[in-house]
């Protein structure tokens, strides 16, 4: 399926579902992930850090479950959904690695967890850039579709 067979409405929907607000802006998740890693490095595994971790893990688990299930417009947006799922799975893997820090306080778990989460962020940024390119194509080549 060529990119031009996607509807502009569905591209906008996909962008709203999982892409950062702009290619330059980082997602709230990665910002919070970095804050959590820094907090754990400075203060070790406090009760507040554990609560923050649990909240992030619950959110990511929900996202991964959503993208593994039957999705609206999957026939048109399947490749976007696959990229979104891969990104969220990387976030999940990053959190799983950080969970090991709570057990042994080894800083390498934070480094590896952050690396994995940043891979997920990169996937979402690539997807966002692709969506933007396709939206621009629609707006340039089929201006009446934007109305």
Coordinates of N, CA, C and O in Angstrom, one line a residue:
X1 N 0.8 -1.2 0.0 CA 0.0 0.0 0.0 C 0.9 1.2 0.0 O 1.8 1.4 0.8
X2 N 0.7 2.1 -0.9 CA 1.5 3.3 -1.0 C 1.1 4.3 0.1 O -0.1 4.3 0.5
X3 N 2.0 5.2 0.5 CA 1.6 6.2 1.5 C 0.4 7.0 1.1 O -0.3 7.5 1.9
X4 N 0.3 7.2 -0.1 CA -0.8 8.1 -0.6 C -2.2 7.5 -0.5 O -3.2 8.1 -0.8
X5 N -2.2 6.2 -0.2 CA -3.5 5.6 -0.1 C -4.1 5.8 1.3 O -5.3 5.4 1.5
X6 N -3.3 6.3 2.2 CA -3.8 6.6 3.5 C -4.7 7.9 3.4 O -4.4 8.8 2.7
X7 N -5.7 7.9 4.2 CA -6.5 9.2 4.2 C -5.8 10.2 5.2 O -5.2 9.8 6.2
X8 N -6.0 11.4 4.9 CA -5.4 12.5 5.7 C -6.0 12.4 7.1 O -5.3 12.6 8.1
X9 N -7.3 12.1 7.2 CA -8.0 12.0 8.5 C -7.3 10.9 9.3 O -7.1 11.1 10.5
X10 N -7.0 9.8 8.7 CA -6.4 8.7 9.5 C -4.9 9.0 9.9 O -4.5 8.6 10.9
X11 N -4.2 9.8 9.0 CA -2.9 10.2 9.4 C -2.9 11.1 10.6 O -2.1 11.0 11.5
X12 N -3.9 12.0 10.6 CA -4.0 12.9 11.8 C -4.3 12.1 13.0 O -3.8 12.4 14.1
X13 N -5.2 11.1 12.9 CA -5.6 10.3 14.0 C -4.4 9.6 14.6 O -4.2 9.5 15.8
X14 N -3.6 9.0 13.7 CA -2.4 8.2 14.2 C -1.4 9.2 14.9 O -0.9 8.8 15.9
X15 N -1.3 10.3 14.3 CA -0.3 11.3 14.9 C -0.8 11.7 16.3 O 0.0 11.7 17.2
X16 N -2.1 11.9 16.5 CA -2.6 12.3 17.8 C -2.5 11.1 18.8 O -2.3 11.3 19.9
X17 N -2.6 9.9 18.3 CA -2.5 8.7 19.2 C -1.2 8.5 19.8 O -1.1 8.2 21.0
X18 N -0.1 8.7 19.1 CA 1.1 8.2 19.7 C 2.4 9.0 19.3 O 3.4 8.7 19.8
X19 N 2.3 10.0 18.5 CA 3.5 10.7 18.1 C 3.8 11.9 18.9 O 2.8 12.5 19.5
X20 N 5.0 12.3 19.1 CA 5.3 13.5 19.9 C 4.7 14.7 19.1 O 4.3 14.6 18.0
X21 N 4.5 15.8 19.8 CA 3.8 17.0 19.3 C 4.7 17.6 18.1 O 4.1 18.1 17.2
X22 N 5.9 17.5 18.2 CA 6.8 17.9 17.1 C 8.0 17.0 17.0 O 8.3 16.4 18.0
X23 N 8.7 17.1 15.9 CA 9.9 16.2 15.8 C 11.0 16.7 16.8 O 11.7 15.9 17.3
X24 N 11.0 18.0 17.1 CA 12.0 18.5 18.0 C 11.7 18.2 19.5 O 12.5 18.0 20.3
X25 N 10.4 18.2 19.8 CA 9.9 18.0 21.2 C 10.0 16.5 21.6 O 9.5 15.7 20.8
X26 N 10.5 16.3 22.8 CA 10.5 14.9 23.3 C 9.1 14.6 23.9 O 8.4 15.4 24.4
X27 N 8.8 13.3 23.9 CA 7.6 12.9 24.6 C 7.7 13.1 26.1 O 8.7 13.1 26.7
X28 N 6.5 13.2 26.7 CA 6.4 13.3 28.1 C 7.0 12.1 28.8 O 7.7 12.2 29.8
X29 N 6.8 10.9 28.2 CA 7.3 9.7 28.7 C 8.8 9.7 28.9 O 9.4 9.4 29.9
X30 N 9.5 10.1 27.8 CA 11.0 10.0 27.8 C 11.6 11.1 28.8 O 12.5 10.8 29.5
X31 N 10.9 12.2 28.9 CA 11.3 13.2 29.8 C 11.2 12.7 31.3 O 12.1 12.8 32.1
X32 N 10.0 12.1 31.5 CA 9.8 11.5 32.9 C 10.7 10.3 33.2 O 11.2 10.1 34.3
X33 N 11.0 9.6 32.1 CA 11.9 8.4 32.3 C 13.3 8.9 32.7 O 13.9 8.4 33.6
X34 N 13.8 10.0 32.0 CA 15.1 10.6 32.4 C 15.1 11.1 33.8 O 16.1 10.9 34.5
X35 N 14.0 11.8 34.2 CA 13.9 12.3 35.6 C 13.9 11.2 36.6 O 14.6 11.3 37.6
X36 N 13.2 10.1 36.3 CA 13.2 8.9 37.2 C 14.6 8.3 37.3 O 15.1 8.1 38.4
X37 N 15.3 8.2 36.2 CA 16.7 7.6 36.2 C 17.6 8.5 37.0 O 18.4 8.0 37.9
X38 N 17.5 9.8 36.8 CA 18.3 10.8 37.6 C 18.0 10.7 39.1 O 18.9 10.7 39.9
X39 N 16.7 10.6 39.4 CA 16.3 10.6 40.8 C 16.8 9.3 41.5 O 17.3 9.3 42.6
X40 N 16.8 8.2 40.7 CA 17.3 6.9 41.3 C 18.8 7.0 41.5 O 19.3 6.4 42.4
X41 N 19.5 7.7 40.6 CA 21.0 7.8 40.7 C 21.3 8.6 42.0 O 22.2 8.3 42.7
X42 N 20.6 9.7 42.2 CA 20.8 10.6 43.3 C 20.4 10.1 44.6 O 21.1 10.2 45.6
X43 N 19.1 9.6 44.7 CA 18.5 9.2 45.9 C 18.4 7.7 46.2 O 17.9 7.3 47.2
X44 N 18.7 6.9 45.2 CA 18.5 5.5 45.2 C 17.0 5.2 45.1 O 16.2 6.0 44.7
X45 N 16.6 4.0 45.5 CA 15.2 3.6 45.3 C 14.3 4.1 46.5 O 14.1 3.3 47.4
X46 N 13.8 5.3 46.4 CA 12.9 5.8 47.4 C 11.5 5.3 47.1 O 11.2 4.8 46.1
X47 N 10.6 5.5 48.1 CA 9.2 5.1 47.9 C 8.6 5.9 46.8 O 7.8 5.4 46.0
X48 N 8.9 7.2 46.8 CA 8.3 8.1 45.7 C 8.8 7.6 44.3 O 8.1 7.6 43.4
X49 N 10.1 7.2 44.2 CA 10.6 6.8 42.9 C 9.9 5.5 42.5 O 9.6 5.3 41.3
X50 N 9.7 4.6 43.5 CA 9.0 3.4 43.2 C 7.6 3.6 42.7 O 7.1 3.0 41.8
X51 N 6.9 4.6 43.3 CA 5.6 5.0 42.9 C 5.6 5.5 41.4 O 4.7 5.2 40.6
X52 N 6.6 6.4 41.2 CA 6.7 6.9 39.8 C 6.9 5.8 38.8 O 6.4 5.8 37.7
X53 N 7.8 4.9 39.2 CA 8.1 3.7 38.3 C 6.8 2.9 38.1 O 6.5 2.6 36.9
X54 N 6.1 2.6 39.1 CA 4.8 1.9 39.0 C 3.8 2.6 38.0 O 3.2 1.9 37.2
X55 N 3.7 3.9 38.2 CA 2.8 4.6 37.3 C 3.2 4.5 35.9 O 2.4 4.3 35.0
X56 N 4.5 4.7 35.6 CA 5.0 4.6 34.2 C 4.8 3.2 33.7 O 4.4 3.0 32.5
X57 N 5.1 2.2 34.5 CA 4.9 0.8 34.0 C 3.5 0.5 33.7 O 3.2 -0.2 32.7
X58 N 2.6 1.0 34.5 CA 1.1 0.8 34.2 C 0.7 1.5 32.9 O 0.0 0.9 32.1
X59 N 1.2 2.7 32.7 CA 0.9 3.4 31.5 C 1.4 2.7 30.2 O 0.7 2.5 29.3
X60 N 2.7 2.3 30.3 CA 3.3 1.6 29.2 C 2.6 0.2 28.9 O 2.4 -0.2 27.8
X61 N 2.3 -0.5 30.0 CA 1.6 -1.8 29.8 C 0.3 -1.6 29.1 O -0.1 -2.4 28.2
X62 N -0.4 -0.5 29.4 CA -1.7 -0.2 28.7 C -1.5 0.1 27.2 O -2.2 -0.3 26.4
X63 N -0.4 0.9 26.9 CA -0.1 1.2 25.6 C 0.2 0.0 24.7 O -0.2 -0.2 23.6
X64 N 1.1 -0.9 25.3 CA 1.5 -2.1 24.6 C 0.3 -3.0 24.4 O 0.1 -3.5 23.3
X65 N -0.6 -3.1 25.4 CA -1.8 -3.9 25.2 C -2.7 -3.4 24.1 O -3.2 -4.1 23.3
X66 N -2.8 -2.0 24.1 CA -3.7 -1.4 23.1 C -3.2 -1.7 21.7 O -4.0 -2.1 20.8
X67 N -1.9 -1.5 21.4 CA -1.3 -1.7 20.1 C -1.2 -3.2 19.7 O -1.0 -3.5 18.5
X68 N -1.3 -4.1 20.6 CA -1.4 -5.5 20.3 C -2.8 -6.0 20.0 O -2.9 -7.1 19.4
X69 N -3.8 -5.2 20.3 CA -5.2 -5.6 20.1 C -5.7 -5.2 18.7 O -4.9 -4.6 17.9
X70 N -6.9 -5.5 18.5 CA -7.5 -5.0 17.2 C -7.6 -3.5 17.2 O -8.1 -2.9 18.2
X71 N -7.2 -2.9 16.1 CA -7.1 -1.4 16.1 C -7.9 -0.8 15.0 O -8.1 -1.4 13.9
X72 N -8.4 0.4 15.2 CA -9.3 1.0 14.2 C -8.4 1.4 13.0 O -7.2 1.8 13.1
X73 N -8.9 1.3 11.8 CA -8.3 1.7 10.6 C -6.9 0.9 10.4 O -6.0 1.4 9.7
X74 N -6.8 -0.3 10.9 CA -5.6 -1.1 10.8 C -5.2 -1.4 9.3 O -4.0 -1.5 9.0
X75 N -6.2 -1.4 8.5 CA -5.9 -1.7 7.1 C -5.2 -0.6 6.4 O -4.3 -0.8 5.6
X76 N -5.4 0.7 6.9 CA -4.7 1.8 6.3 C -3.5 2.2 7.2 O -2.5 2.8 6.6
X77 N -3.5 2.0 8.5 CA -2.5 2.5 9.3 C -1.6 1.4 10.0 O -0.9 1.7 10.9
X78 N -1.7 0.2 9.4 CA -1.0 -0.9 10.0 C 0.5 -0.7 10.2 O 1.0 -1.0 11.3
X79 N 1.2 -0.1 9.3 CA 2.6 0.1 9.4 C 2.9 1.1 10.6 O 3.9 1.0 11.3
X80 N 2.0 2.1 10.7 CA 2.2 3.1 11.8 C 2.0 2.4 13.1 O 2.7 2.6 14.1
X81 N 1.0 1.5 13.2 CA 0.7 0.8 14.4 C 1.9 -0.1 14.8 O 2.2 -0.2 16.0
X82 N 2.5 -0.7 13.8 CA 3.7 -1.6 14.1 C 4.8 -0.8 14.7 O 5.5 -1.2 15.6
X83 N 5.1 0.4 14.1 CA 6.2 1.2 14.6 C 5.8 1.7 16.0 O 6.7 1.7 16.9
X84 N 4.6 2.1 16.2 CA 4.2 2.6 17.6 C 4.4 1.5 18.6 O 4.9 1.7 19.7
X85 N 3.9 0.2 18.2 CA 4.1 -0.9 19.1 C 5.6 -1.2 19.4 O 6.0 -1.4 20.6
X86 N 6.4 -1.1 18.4 CA 7.9 -1.4 18.6 C 8.4 -0.3 19.5 O 9.2 -0.6 20.4
X87 N 8.0 0.9 19.4 CA 8.5 2.0 20.3 C 8.0 1.8 21.7 O 8.8 1.9 22.7
X88 N 6.8 1.4 21.9 CA 6.3 1.2 23.2 C 6.9 -0.1 23.9 O 7.1 -0.1 25.1
X89 N 7.2 -1.1 23.0 CA 7.9 -2.2 23.6 C 9.3 -1.9 24.0 O 9.8 -2.4 25.0
X90 N 9.9 -1.0 23.3 CA 11.3 -0.5 23.8 C 11.2 0.2 25.1 O 12.0 0.0 26.0
X91 N 10.1 1.1 25.2 CA 9.9 1.7 26.5 C 9.7 0.7 27.6 O 10.3 0.8 28.7
X92 N 8.9 -0.3 27.3 CA 8.6 -1.4 28.3 C 9.9 -2.1 28.7 O 10.2 -2.4 29.8
X93 N 10.7 -2.5 27.7 CA 12.0 -3.1 27.9 C 12.9 -2.3 28.8 O 13.6 -2.8 29.7
X94 N 12.9 -0.9 28.5 CA 13.7 0.0 29.4 C 13.2 0.0 30.8 O 14.0 0.0 31.7
X95 N 11.9 0.0 31.0 CA 11.4 -0.1 32.4 C 11.7 -1.4 33.0 O 12.0 -1.4 34.2
X96 N 11.7 -2.5 32.3 CA 12.0 -3.8 32.8 C 13.5 -3.8 33.3 O 13.8 -4.3 34.4
X97 N 14.3 -3.1 32.6 CA 15.7 -3.1 33.0 C 15.9 -2.2 34.2 O 16.6 -2.6 35.1
X98 N 15.2 -1.1 34.3 CA 15.2 -0.2 35.5 C 14.7 -1.0 36.7 O 15.2 -0.8 37.8
X99 N 13.7 -1.8 36.5 CA 13.2 -2.6 37.6 C 14.3 -3.4 38.3 O 14.2 -3.6 39.5
X100 N 15.3 -3.8 37.6 CA 16.4 -4.6 38.2 C 17.2 -3.7 39.1 O 17.8 -4.2 40.1
X101 N 17.2 -2.4 38.9 CA 17.9 -1.5 39.8 C 17.3 -1.5 41.2 O 18.0 -1.4 42.2
X102 N 16.0 -1.7 41.3 CA 15.4 -1.7 42.6 C 15.8 -2.9 43.4 O 15.7 -2.9 44.6
X103 N 16.3 -3.9 42.7 CA 16.7 -5.2 43.4 C 18.2 -5.0 43.8 O 18.5 -5.4 45.0
X104 N 19.1 -4.5 43.0 CA 20.5 -4.6 43.3 C 21.2 -3.2 43.3 O 22.4 -3.2 43.6
X105 N 20.5 -2.1 43.0 CA 21.1 -0.8 43.0 C 22.2 -0.6 42.1 O 23.1 0.3 42.3
X106 N 22.3 -1.4 41.0 CA 23.4 -1.3 40.1 C 23.1 -0.3 39.0 O 22.1 -0.4 38.3
X107 N 23.9 0.8 38.9 CA 23.7 1.9 38.0 C 23.6 1.5 36.5 O 23.0 2.2 35.7
X108 N 24.2 0.4 36.2 CA 24.2 -0.1 34.8 C 22.8 -0.4 34.3 O 22.5 -0.2 33.1
X109 N 21.9 -0.8 35.2 CA 20.5 -1.0 34.8 C 19.8 0.3 34.4 O 19.0 0.3 33.5
X110 N 20.2 1.4 35.0 CA 19.6 2.7 34.7 C 20.1 3.1 33.3 O 19.3 3.6 32.5
X111 N 21.4 2.9 33.0 CA 22.0 3.3 31.7 C 21.3 2.5 30.6 O 20.9 3.0 29.6
X112 N 21.2 1.1 30.8 CA 20.6 0.3 29.8 C 19.1 0.6 29.6 O 18.6 0.6 28.5
X113 N 18.5 0.8 30.7 CA 17.0 1.1 30.6 C 16.8 2.4 29.8 O 15.9 2.5 29.0
X114 N 17.6 3.4 30.1 CA 17.5 4.7 29.4 C 17.8 4.5 27.9 O 17.1 5.1 27.1
X115 N 18.8 3.7 27.6 CA 19.2 3.5 26.2 C 18.0 2.8 25.5 O 17.6 3.3 24.4
X116 N 17.4 1.9 26.1 CA 16.2 1.2 25.4 C 15.1 2.2 25.3 O 14.4 2.2 24.2
X117 N 14.8 3.0 26.3 CA 13.7 3.9 26.2 C 14.0 4.9 25.1 O 13.1 5.4 24.4
X118 N 15.2 5.4 25.0 CA 15.5 6.3 23.9 C 15.4 5.7 22.5 O 15.0 6.4 21.6
X119 N 15.7 4.4 22.4 CA 15.4 3.7 21.1 C 13.9 3.8 20.8 O 13.5 4.0 19.6
X120 N 13.1 3.6 21.8 CA 11.6 3.7 21.6 C 11.2 5.1 21.2 O 10.4 5.3 20.3
X121 N 11.8 6.1 21.8 CA 11.6 7.5 21.5 C 12.0 7.8 20.0 O 11.3 8.4 19.3
X122 N 13.1 7.3 19.6 CA 13.6 7.4 18.2 C 12.6 6.9 17.2 O 12.3 7.5 16.2
X123 N 12.1 5.7 17.5 CA 11.1 5.1 16.7 C 9.8 6.0 16.5 O 9.3 6.2 15.4
X124 N 9.4 6.5 17.6 CA 8.2 7.4 17.6 C 8.5 8.7 16.8 O 7.7 9.2 16.1
X125 N 9.7 9.2 17.0 CA 10.1 10.4 16.2 C 10.1 10.1 14.7 O 9.7 11.0 13.9
X126 N 10.7 9.0 14.3 CA 10.7 8.6 12.9 C 9.3 8.5 12.4 O 9.0 9.0 11.3
X127 N 8.4 7.9 13.2 CA 7.0 7.8 12.7 C 6.4 9.1 12.6 O 5.7 9.4 11.6
X128 N 6.6 10.0 13.5 CA 6.1 11.4 13.5 C 6.6 12.1 12.2 O 5.8 12.8 11.5
X129 N 7.8 12.0 11.9 CA 8.4 12.6 10.7 C 7.7 12.1 9.5 O 7.4 12.8 8.5
X130 N 7.5 10.8 9.4 CA 6.9 10.2 8.3 C 5.4 10.6 8.1 O 5.0 10.9 7.0
X131 N 4.7 10.7 9.2 CA 3.4 11.2 9.2 C 3.3 12.7 8.7 O 2.5 13.0 7.8
X132 N 4.3 13.5 9.2 CA 4.3 14.9 8.7 C 4.6 15.0 7.2 O 4.0 15.8 6.5
X133 N 5.5 14.1 6.7 CA 5.8 14.2 5.3 C 4.6 13.8 4.5 O 4.3 14.4 3.5
X134 N 3.9 12.8 4.9 CA 2.7 12.4 4.2 C 1.6 13.4 4.3 O 0.8 13.6 3.3
X135 N 1.4 14.0 5.4 CA 0.4 15.1 5.5 C 0.8 16.3 4.6 O -0.1 16.8 3.9
X136 N 2.1 16.6 4.5 CA 2.5 17.7 3.6 C 2.2 17.3 2.2 O 1.8 18.2 1.4
X137 N 2.4 16.0 1.8 CA 2.1 15.6 0.5 C 0.7 15.8 0.2 O 0.3 16.3 -0.9
X138 N -0.2 15.4 1.1 CA -1.6 15.5 0.9 C -2.0 17.0 0.7 O -2.8 17.4 -0.2
X139 N -1.5 17.8 1.6 CA -1.8 19.3 1.5 C -1.3 19.9 0.2 O -1.9 20.8 -0.3
X140 N -0.2 19.4 -0.3 CA 0.4 20.0 -1.5 C -0.3 19.4 -2.8 O -0.6 20.1 -3.7
X141 N -0.4 18.1 -2.8 CA -0.9 17.4 -4.0 C -2.4 17.3 -4.1 O -3.0 17.3 -5.2
X142 N -3.1 17.3 -2.9 CA -4.5 17.1 -2.9 C -5.1 18.1 -1.9 O -5.6 17.8 -0.9
X143 N -5.0 19.4 -2.3 CA -5.4 20.4 -1.3 C -6.9 20.4 -0.9 O -7.2 20.7 0.3
X144 N -7.7 19.9 -1.7 CA -9.2 19.8 -1.4 C -9.4 18.7 -0.3 O -10.4 18.7 0.4
X145 N -8.4 17.8 -0.1 CA -8.6 16.7 0.9 C -8.4 17.3 2.3 O -8.8 16.7 3.3
X146 N -7.8 18.4 2.4 CA -7.5 19.1 3.7 C -8.8 19.7 4.3 O -9.0 19.8 5.5
X147 N -9.6 20.2 3.4 CA -10.8 20.9 3.8 C -11.7 20.1 4.6 O -11.8 19.0 4.7

